[in-house]
Coordinates of C-alpha atoms in Angstrom, one line a residue:
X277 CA -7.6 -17.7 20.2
X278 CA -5.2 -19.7 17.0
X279 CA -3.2 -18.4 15.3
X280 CA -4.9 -18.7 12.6
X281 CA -8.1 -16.7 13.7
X282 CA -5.9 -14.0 15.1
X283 CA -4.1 -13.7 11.7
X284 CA -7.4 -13.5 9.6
X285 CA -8.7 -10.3 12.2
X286 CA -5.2 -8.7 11.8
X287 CA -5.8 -9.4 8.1
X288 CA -9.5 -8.1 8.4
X289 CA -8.8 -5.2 10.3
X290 CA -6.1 -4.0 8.0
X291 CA -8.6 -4.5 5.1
X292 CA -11.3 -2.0 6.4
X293 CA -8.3 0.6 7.3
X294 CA -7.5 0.1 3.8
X295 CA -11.2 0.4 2.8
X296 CA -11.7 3.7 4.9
X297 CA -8.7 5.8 3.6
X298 CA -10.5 5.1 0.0
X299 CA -13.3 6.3 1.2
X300 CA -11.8 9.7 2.9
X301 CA -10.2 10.1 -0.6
X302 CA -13.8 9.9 -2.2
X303 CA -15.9 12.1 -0.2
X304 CA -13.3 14.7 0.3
X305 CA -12.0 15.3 -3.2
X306 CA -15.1 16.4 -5.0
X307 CA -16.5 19.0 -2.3
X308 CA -12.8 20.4 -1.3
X309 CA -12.4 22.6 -3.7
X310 CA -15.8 24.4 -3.6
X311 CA -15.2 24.5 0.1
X312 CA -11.6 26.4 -0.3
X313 CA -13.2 28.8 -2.7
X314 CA -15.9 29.8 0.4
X315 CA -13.0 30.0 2.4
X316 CA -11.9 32.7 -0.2
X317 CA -8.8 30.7 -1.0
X318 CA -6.7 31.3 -4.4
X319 CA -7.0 28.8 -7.1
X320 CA -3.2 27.5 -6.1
X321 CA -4.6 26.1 -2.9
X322 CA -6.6 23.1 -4.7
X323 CA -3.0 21.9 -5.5
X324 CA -1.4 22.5 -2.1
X325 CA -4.3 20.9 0.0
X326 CA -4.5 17.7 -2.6
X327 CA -0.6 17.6 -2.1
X328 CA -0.1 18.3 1.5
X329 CA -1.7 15.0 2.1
X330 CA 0.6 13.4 0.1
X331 CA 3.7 15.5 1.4
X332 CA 3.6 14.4 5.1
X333 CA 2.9 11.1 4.4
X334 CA 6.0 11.0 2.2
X335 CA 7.9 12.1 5.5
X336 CA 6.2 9.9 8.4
X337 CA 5.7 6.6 6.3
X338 CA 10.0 5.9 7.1
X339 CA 9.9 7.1 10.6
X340 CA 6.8 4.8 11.3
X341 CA 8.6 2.2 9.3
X342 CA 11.4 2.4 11.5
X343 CA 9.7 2.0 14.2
X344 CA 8.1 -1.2 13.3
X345 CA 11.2 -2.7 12.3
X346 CA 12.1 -1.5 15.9
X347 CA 9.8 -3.3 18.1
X348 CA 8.5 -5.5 15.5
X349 CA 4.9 -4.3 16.6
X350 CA 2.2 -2.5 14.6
X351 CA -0.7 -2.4 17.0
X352 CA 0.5 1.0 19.0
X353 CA 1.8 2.3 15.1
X354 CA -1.9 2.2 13.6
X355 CA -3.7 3.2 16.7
X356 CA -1.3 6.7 17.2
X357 CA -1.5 7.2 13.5
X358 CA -5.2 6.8 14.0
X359 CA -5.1 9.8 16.0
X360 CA -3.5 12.3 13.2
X361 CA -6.7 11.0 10.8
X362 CA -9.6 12.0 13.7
X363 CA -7.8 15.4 14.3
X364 CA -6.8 16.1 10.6
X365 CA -10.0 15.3 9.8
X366 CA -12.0 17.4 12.4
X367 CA -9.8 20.2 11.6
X368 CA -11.3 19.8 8.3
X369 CA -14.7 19.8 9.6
X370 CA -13.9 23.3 11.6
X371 CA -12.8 25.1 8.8
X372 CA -12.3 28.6 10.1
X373 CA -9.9 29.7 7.3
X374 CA -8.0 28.1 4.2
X375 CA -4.6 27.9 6.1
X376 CA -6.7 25.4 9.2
X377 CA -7.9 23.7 5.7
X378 CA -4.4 23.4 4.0
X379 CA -3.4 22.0 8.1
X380 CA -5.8 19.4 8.6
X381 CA -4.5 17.6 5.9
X382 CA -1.5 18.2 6.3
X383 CA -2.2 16.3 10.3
X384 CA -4.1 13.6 8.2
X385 CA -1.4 12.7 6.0
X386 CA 0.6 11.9 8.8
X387 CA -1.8 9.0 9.5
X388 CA -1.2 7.6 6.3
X389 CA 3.0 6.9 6.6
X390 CA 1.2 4.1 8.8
X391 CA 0.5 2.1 5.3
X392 CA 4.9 1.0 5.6
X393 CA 3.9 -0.3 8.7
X394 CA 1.1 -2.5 7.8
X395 CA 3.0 -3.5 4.9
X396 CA 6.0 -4.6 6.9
X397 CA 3.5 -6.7 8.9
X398 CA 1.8 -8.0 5.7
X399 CA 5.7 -8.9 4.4
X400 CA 7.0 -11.1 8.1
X401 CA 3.4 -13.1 8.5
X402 CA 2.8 -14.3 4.5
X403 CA 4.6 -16.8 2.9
X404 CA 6.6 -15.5 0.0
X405 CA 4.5 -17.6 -2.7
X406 CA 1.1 -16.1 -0.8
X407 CA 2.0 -12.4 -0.6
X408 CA 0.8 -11.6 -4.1
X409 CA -2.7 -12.5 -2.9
X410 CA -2.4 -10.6 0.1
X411 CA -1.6 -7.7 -1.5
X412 CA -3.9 -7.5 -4.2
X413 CA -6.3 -8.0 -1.7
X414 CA -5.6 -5.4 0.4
X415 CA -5.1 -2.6 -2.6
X416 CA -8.9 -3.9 -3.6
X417 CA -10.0 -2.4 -0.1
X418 CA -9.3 0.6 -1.1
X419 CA -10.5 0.5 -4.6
X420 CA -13.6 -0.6 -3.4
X421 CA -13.6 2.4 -1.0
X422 CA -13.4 4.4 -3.7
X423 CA -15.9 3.4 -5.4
X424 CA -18.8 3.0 -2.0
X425 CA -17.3 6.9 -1.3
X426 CA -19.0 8.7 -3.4
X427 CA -22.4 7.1 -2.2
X428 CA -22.3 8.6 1.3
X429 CA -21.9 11.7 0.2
X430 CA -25.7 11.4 -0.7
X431 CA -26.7 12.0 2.7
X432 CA -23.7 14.6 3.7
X433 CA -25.0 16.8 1.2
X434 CA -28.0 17.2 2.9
X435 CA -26.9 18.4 5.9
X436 CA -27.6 22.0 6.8
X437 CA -27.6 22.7 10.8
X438 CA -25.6 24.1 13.4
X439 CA -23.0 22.1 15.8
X440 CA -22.1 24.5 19.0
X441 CA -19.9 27.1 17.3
X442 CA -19.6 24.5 14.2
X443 CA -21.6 24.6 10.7
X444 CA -22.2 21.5 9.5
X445 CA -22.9 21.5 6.0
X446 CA -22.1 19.5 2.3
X447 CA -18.5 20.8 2.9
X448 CA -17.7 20.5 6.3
X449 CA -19.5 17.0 7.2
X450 CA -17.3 14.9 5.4
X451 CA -14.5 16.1 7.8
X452 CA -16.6 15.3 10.9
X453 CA -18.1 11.8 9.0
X454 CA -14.3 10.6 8.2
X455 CA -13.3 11.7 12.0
X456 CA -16.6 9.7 12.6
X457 CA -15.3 6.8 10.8
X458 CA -11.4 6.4 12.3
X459 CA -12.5 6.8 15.9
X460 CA -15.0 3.3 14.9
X461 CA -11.8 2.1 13.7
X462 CA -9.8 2.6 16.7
X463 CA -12.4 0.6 18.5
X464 CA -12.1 -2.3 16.0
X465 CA -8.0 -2.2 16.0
X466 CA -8.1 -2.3 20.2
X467 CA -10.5 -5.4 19.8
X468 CA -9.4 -7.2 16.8
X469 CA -6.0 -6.2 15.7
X470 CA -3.8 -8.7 17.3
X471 CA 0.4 -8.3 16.6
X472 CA 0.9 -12.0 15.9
X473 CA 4.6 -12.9 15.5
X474 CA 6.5 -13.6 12.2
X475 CA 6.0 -17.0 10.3
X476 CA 10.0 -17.6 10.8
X477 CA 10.2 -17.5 14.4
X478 CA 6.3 -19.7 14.5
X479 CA 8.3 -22.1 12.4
X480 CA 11.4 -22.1 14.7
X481 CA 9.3 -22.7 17.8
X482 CA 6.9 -25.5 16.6
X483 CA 10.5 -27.6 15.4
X484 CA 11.5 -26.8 18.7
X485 CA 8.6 -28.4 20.9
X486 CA 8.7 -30.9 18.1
X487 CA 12.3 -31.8 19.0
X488 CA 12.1 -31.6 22.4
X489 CA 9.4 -33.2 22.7
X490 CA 10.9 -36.4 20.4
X491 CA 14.0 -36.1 23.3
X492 CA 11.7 -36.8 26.3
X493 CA 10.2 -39.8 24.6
X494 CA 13.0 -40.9 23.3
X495 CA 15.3 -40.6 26.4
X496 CA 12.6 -42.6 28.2
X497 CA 12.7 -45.5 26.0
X498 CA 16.2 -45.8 25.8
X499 CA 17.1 -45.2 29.8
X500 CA 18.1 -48.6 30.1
X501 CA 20.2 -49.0 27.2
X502 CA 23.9 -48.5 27.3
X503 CA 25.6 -44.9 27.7
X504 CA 26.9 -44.2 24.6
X505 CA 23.4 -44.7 22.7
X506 CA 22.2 -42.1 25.8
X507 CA 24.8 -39.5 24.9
X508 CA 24.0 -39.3 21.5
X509 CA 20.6 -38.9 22.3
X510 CA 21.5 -36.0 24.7
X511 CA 23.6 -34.5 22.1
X512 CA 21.2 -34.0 19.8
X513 CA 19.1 -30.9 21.6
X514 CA 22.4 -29.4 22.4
X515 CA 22.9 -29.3 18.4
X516 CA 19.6 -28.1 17.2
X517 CA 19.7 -25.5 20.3
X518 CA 22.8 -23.7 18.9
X519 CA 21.3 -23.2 15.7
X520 CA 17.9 -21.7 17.3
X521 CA 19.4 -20.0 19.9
X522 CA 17.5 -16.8 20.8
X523 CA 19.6 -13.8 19.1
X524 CA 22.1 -11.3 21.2
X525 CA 20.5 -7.7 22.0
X526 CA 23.1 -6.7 18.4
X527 CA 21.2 -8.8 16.8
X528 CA 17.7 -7.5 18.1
X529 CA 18.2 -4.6 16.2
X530 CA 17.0 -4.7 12.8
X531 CA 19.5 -1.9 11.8
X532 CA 22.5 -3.1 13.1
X533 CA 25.1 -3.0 10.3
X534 CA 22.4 -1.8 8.2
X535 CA 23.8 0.7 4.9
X536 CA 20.6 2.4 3.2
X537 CA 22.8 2.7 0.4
X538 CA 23.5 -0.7 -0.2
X539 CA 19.9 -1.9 0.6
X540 CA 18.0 0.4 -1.7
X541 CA 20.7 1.1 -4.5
X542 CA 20.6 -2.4 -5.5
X543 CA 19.5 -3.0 -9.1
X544 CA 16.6 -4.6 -8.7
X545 CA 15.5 -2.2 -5.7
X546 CA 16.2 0.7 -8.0
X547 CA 13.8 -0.9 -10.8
X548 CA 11.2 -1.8 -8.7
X549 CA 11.4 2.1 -6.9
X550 CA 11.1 3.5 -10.6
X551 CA 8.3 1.1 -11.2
X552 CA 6.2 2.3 -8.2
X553 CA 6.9 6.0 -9.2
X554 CA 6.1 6.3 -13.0
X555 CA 3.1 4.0 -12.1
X556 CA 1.8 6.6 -9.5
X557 CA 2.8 9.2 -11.6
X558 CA 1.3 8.5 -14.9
X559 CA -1.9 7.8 -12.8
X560 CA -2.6 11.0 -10.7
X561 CA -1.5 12.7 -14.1
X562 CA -4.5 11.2 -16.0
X563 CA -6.8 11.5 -13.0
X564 CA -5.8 15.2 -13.8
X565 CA -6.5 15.2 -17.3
X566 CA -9.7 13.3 -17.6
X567 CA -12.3 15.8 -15.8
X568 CA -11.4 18.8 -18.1
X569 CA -11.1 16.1 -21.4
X570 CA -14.5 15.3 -20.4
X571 CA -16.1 18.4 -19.6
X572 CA -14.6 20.0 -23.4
X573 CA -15.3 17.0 -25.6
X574 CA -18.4 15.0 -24.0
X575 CA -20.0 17.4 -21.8
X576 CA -20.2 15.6 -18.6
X577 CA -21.5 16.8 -15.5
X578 CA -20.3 16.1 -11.7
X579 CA -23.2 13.0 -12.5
X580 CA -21.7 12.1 -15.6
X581 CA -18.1 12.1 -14.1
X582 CA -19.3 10.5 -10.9
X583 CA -20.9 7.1 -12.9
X584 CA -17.4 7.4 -14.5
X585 CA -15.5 7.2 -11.5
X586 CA -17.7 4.4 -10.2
X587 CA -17.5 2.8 -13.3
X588 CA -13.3 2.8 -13.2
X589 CA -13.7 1.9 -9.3
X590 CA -15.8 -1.7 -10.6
X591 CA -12.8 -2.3 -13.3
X592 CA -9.7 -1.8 -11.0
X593 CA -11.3 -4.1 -8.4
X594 CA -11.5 -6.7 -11.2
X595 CA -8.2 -6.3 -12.6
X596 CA -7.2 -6.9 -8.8
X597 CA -9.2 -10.1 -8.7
X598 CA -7.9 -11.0 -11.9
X599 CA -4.0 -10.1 -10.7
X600 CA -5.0 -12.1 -7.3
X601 CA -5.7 -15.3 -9.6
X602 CA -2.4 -15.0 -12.0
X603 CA 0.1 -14.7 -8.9
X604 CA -0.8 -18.2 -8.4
X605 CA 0.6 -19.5 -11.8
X606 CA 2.7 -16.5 -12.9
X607 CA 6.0 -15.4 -11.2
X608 CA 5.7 -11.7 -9.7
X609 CA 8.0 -10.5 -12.6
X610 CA 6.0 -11.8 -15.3
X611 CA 2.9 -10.6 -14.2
X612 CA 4.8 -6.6 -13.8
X613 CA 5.8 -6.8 -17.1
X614 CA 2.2 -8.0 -18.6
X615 CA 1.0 -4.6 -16.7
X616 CA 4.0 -2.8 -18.1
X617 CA 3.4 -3.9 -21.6
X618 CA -0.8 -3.2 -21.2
X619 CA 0.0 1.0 -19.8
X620 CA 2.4 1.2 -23.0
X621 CA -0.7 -0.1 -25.3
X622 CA -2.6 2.2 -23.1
X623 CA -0.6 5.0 -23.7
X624 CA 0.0 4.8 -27.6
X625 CA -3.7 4.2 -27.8
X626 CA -4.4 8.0 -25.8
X627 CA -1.6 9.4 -28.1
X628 CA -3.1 8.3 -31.4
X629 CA -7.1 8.9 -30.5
X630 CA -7.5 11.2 -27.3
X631 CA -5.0 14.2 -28.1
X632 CA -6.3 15.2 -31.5
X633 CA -9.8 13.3 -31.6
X634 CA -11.6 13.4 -34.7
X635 CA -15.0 12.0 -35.7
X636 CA -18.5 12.1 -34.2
X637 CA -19.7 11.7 -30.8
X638 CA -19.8 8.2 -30.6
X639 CA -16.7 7.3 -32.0
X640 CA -15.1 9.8 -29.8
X641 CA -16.8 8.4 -27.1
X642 CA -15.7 5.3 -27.7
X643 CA -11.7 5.7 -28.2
X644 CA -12.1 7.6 -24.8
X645 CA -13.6 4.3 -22.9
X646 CA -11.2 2.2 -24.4
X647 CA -8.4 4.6 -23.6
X648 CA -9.7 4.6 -19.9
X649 CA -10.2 0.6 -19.5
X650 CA -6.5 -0.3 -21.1
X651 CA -5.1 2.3 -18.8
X652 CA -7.1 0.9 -15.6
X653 CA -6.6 -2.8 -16.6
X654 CA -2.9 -2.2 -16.7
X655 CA -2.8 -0.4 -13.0
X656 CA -3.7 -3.7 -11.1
X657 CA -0.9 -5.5 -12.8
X658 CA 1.8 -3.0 -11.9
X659 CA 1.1 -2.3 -8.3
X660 CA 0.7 -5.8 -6.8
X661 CA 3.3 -7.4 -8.5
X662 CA 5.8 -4.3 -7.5
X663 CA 4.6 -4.3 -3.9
X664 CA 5.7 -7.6 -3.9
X665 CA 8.5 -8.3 -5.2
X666 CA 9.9 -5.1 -3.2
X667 CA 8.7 -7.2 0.1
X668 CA 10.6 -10.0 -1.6
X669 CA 14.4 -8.3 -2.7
X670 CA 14.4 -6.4 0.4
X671 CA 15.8 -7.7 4.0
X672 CA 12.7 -8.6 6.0
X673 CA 14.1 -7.2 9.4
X674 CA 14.1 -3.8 7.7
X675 CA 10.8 -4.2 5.8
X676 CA 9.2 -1.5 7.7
X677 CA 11.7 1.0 6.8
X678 CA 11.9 -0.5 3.2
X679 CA 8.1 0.0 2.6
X680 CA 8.1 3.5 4.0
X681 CA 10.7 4.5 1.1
X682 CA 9.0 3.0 -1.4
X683 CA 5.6 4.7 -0.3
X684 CA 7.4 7.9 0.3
X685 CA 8.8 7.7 -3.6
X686 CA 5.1 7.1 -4.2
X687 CA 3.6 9.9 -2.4
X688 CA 6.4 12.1 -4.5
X689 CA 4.8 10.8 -7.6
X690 CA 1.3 11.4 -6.5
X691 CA 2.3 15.6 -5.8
X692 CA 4.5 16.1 -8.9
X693 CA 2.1 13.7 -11.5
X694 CA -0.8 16.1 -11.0
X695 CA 1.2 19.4 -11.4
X696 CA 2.6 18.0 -14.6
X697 CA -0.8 17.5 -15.9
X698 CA -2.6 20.7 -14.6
X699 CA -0.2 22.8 -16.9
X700 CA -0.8 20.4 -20.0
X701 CA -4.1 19.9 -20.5
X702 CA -4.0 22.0 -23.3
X703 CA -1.1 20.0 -25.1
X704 CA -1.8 16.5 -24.9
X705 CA 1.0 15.3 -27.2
X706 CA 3.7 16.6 -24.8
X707 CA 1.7 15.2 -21.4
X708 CA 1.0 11.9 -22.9
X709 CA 4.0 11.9 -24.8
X710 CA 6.3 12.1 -21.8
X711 CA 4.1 9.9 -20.0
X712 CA 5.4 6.6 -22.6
X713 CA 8.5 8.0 -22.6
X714 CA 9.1 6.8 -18.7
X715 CA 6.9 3.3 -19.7
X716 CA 9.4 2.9 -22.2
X717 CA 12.2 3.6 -19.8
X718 CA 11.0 1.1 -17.0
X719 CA 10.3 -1.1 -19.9
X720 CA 13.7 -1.1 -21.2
X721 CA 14.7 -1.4 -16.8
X722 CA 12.6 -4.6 -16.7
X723 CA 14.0 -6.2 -19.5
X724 CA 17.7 -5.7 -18.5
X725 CA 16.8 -6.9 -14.9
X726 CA 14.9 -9.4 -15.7
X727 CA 17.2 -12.3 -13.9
X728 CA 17.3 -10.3 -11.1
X729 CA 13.4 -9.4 -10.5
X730 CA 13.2 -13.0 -7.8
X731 CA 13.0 -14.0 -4.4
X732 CA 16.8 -14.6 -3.4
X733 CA 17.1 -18.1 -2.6
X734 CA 17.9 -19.3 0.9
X735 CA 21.3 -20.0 1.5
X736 CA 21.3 -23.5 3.5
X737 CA 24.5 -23.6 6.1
X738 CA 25.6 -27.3 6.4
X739 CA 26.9 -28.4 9.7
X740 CA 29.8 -28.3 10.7
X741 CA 31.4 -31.5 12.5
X742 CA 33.9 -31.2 15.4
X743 CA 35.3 -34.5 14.5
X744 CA 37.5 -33.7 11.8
X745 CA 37.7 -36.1 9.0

């Protein structure tokens, strides 16, 4: 098999991981908290079990990072991760008692620190000017995950029959389905999933045949000629050998003379880590607020809500098409502040119309759908171009490591944006009013760093001669 064909399976099987943690997310979220309430559990446990998920992937998306960057594999990464989803998830299914509940997802959201791995993989096999595309692609998966979800949960709701010891009902199949789902998985990542090396060291070893390869021939047309012309042939392998000489066991090690500090303190890192966390925070703060907005002021059902959803899910996918198509004209940094300068909109717009609204139904109606589609539109600029340009600023040997911090400042936006907004849906002027307060302050980050939100250019070493001059 080419390299080619095994990149595009790596890339495929990556895609439907991506796909299937969208889908976990959409058939488990709208039956979990009915289930914790037959499992007798207080009202605070909706937060903790929609958090827990969140909170050990925060912790295991470094370590799995690190150990990437460490073997410079991802196969063996994905398929133990792989485990944590099939147990967290039938956990889930068992459901004995709201503390196994709060668990299992707690063991499933250790699965998910795999995501630093996969995008250290994504970062060392794409070509900086390509990665965009990748991305966006990838993020997509799981939008349209999302949005194909909620239609499986058609059938699970039917289910009403016994398993051994187990009940399997609307609440606990979606466990067993998901646990269902990531064993399939494991058998397409054994099959498919192939750990192809970086584009660098490809690159490195084509020039190499290449040049040795120009030597033979070369040597064999000049045998008969005099010595000299032979030893500058035979010095030129020597030459091109020391600079492609296979690194020391040091330099094997991603993290040798490696400062955290200095890696992810850097002003551009810094922007791009704020970026990624009042992006994710913002968002799981109005995923908070619309449910009850709707439910007071337009009287939607779980139907009503759930054509919504789908509705949003078909948008974001679009504005990820639409992003996939502007990396290839726009720089990364122009596109990040387009989506910057669209949330802001989005934001004065929910101020002015959704926290006092005023009118009729329709109109109403109306300010709340364009409220929703400026926010969503925005979302898809934001996260590609942030994901890569991190990829791009950060040291590729490390990326691993690098991506697992940026997910874990994620995953601290995702727990601390929803209990911002549970506590404020009452006063929308303060939620939605601190919400542009940190657009304005990333805003204000962009602009200032502006110069510095690029690729670092390649620094080209010239060689040096040995016959002084």
């Amino acid at each position: 098999m080419d390299y080619r064909r095994k990149r595009h399976l790596s890339f495929l099987t990556i895609g439907l991981l991506f796909f299937l943690s969208g889908v976990e997310y959409a058939v488990i979220l709208p039956t979990i908290w009915k289930y914790l309430q037959i499992l007798e559990a207080p009202a605070y446990f909706l937060g903790l079990g929609l958090s827990a998920f969140s909170f050990s992937g925060l912790l295991s998306g470094p370590l799995f990072g690190c150990w990437s960057d460490r073997t410079r594999t991802t196969k063996t990464i994905i398929l133990f991760s792989n485990i944590f989803e099939i147990v967290g998830n039938f956990m889930y299914f068992m459901g004995y008692s709201k503390w196994l509940l709060l668990a299992s997802r707690l063991v499933a959201g250790i699965g998910a620190g795999a995501g630093s791995s996969i995008f250290g993989f994504l970062t060392r096999t794409t070509l900086p000017d390509e990665r965009a595309q990748i991305f966006a692609a990838v993020m997509a998966c799981r939008q349209a995950g999302l949005l194909i979800g909620p239609a499986f949960n058609i059938f699970l709701r039917l289910c009403d029959f016994r398993i051994g010891p187990f009940i399997m009902n609307k609440y606990t199949s979606p466990g067993l389905f998901m646990c269902g789902m990531w064993l399939l998985l494991q058998c397409v990542v054994a099959l498919l999933y192939q750990d192809i090396p970086p584009l660098d060291s490809i690159t490195e070893h084509m020039a190499l045949d290449q040049i040795r390869g120009q030597d033979e021939e070369l040597l064999i047309e000049q045998e008969d000629e005099s010595i000299d012309t032979n030893d500058s042939t035979e010095t030129r392998f020597p030459d091109y050998a020391e600079t492609t000489r296979l690194p020391s066991p040091e330099q094997n090690n991603p993290f040798q003379n490696f400062s955290a500090s200095q890696e992810l303190l850097r002003e551009e890192v810094v922007v791009l880590l704020t970026a990624q966390f009042i992006t994710l925070f913002n968002q799981t703060a109005l995923e908070t607020m619309v449910t009850p907005l709707t439910q007071k002021y337009f009287g939607f059902s779980e139907l009503g809500n759930s054509v919504m959803y789908s509705l949003c899910g078909v948008e974001v996918i679009g504005g990820f098409v639409l992003v996939r198509w502007l990396s290839r004209v726009l720089e990364d940094r122009a596109v990040l502040a387009m989506g910057l300068l669209i949330c802001c909109g989005a934001c004065v717009w929910c101020i002015i119309f959704l926290a006092n609204p005023l009118g009729g139904f329709a109109v109403e109606l109306t300010e709340f759908i364009m409220g929703v589609f400026l926010q969503l539109l925005g979302l898809p600029f934001v996260a590609v171009s942030q994901v890569s340009l991190f990829s791009k600023v950060t040291a590729e040997k490390t990326q691993g490591f690098s991506q697992g911090v940026r997910r874990s400042v994620g995953g601290l936006a995702t727990i601390l944006g929803p209990l911002w907004a549970g506590g404020l849906t009452g006063n929308l002027y303060m939620m939605l009013g601190m919400m542009l307060l940190l657009l304005i302050l990333i805003m204000i980050m962009t602009v200032l760093s502006y110069k510095k939100l690029v690729e670092p250019p390649v620094v080209q070493h010239a060689e040096s001669s040995e016959s002084g001059g």
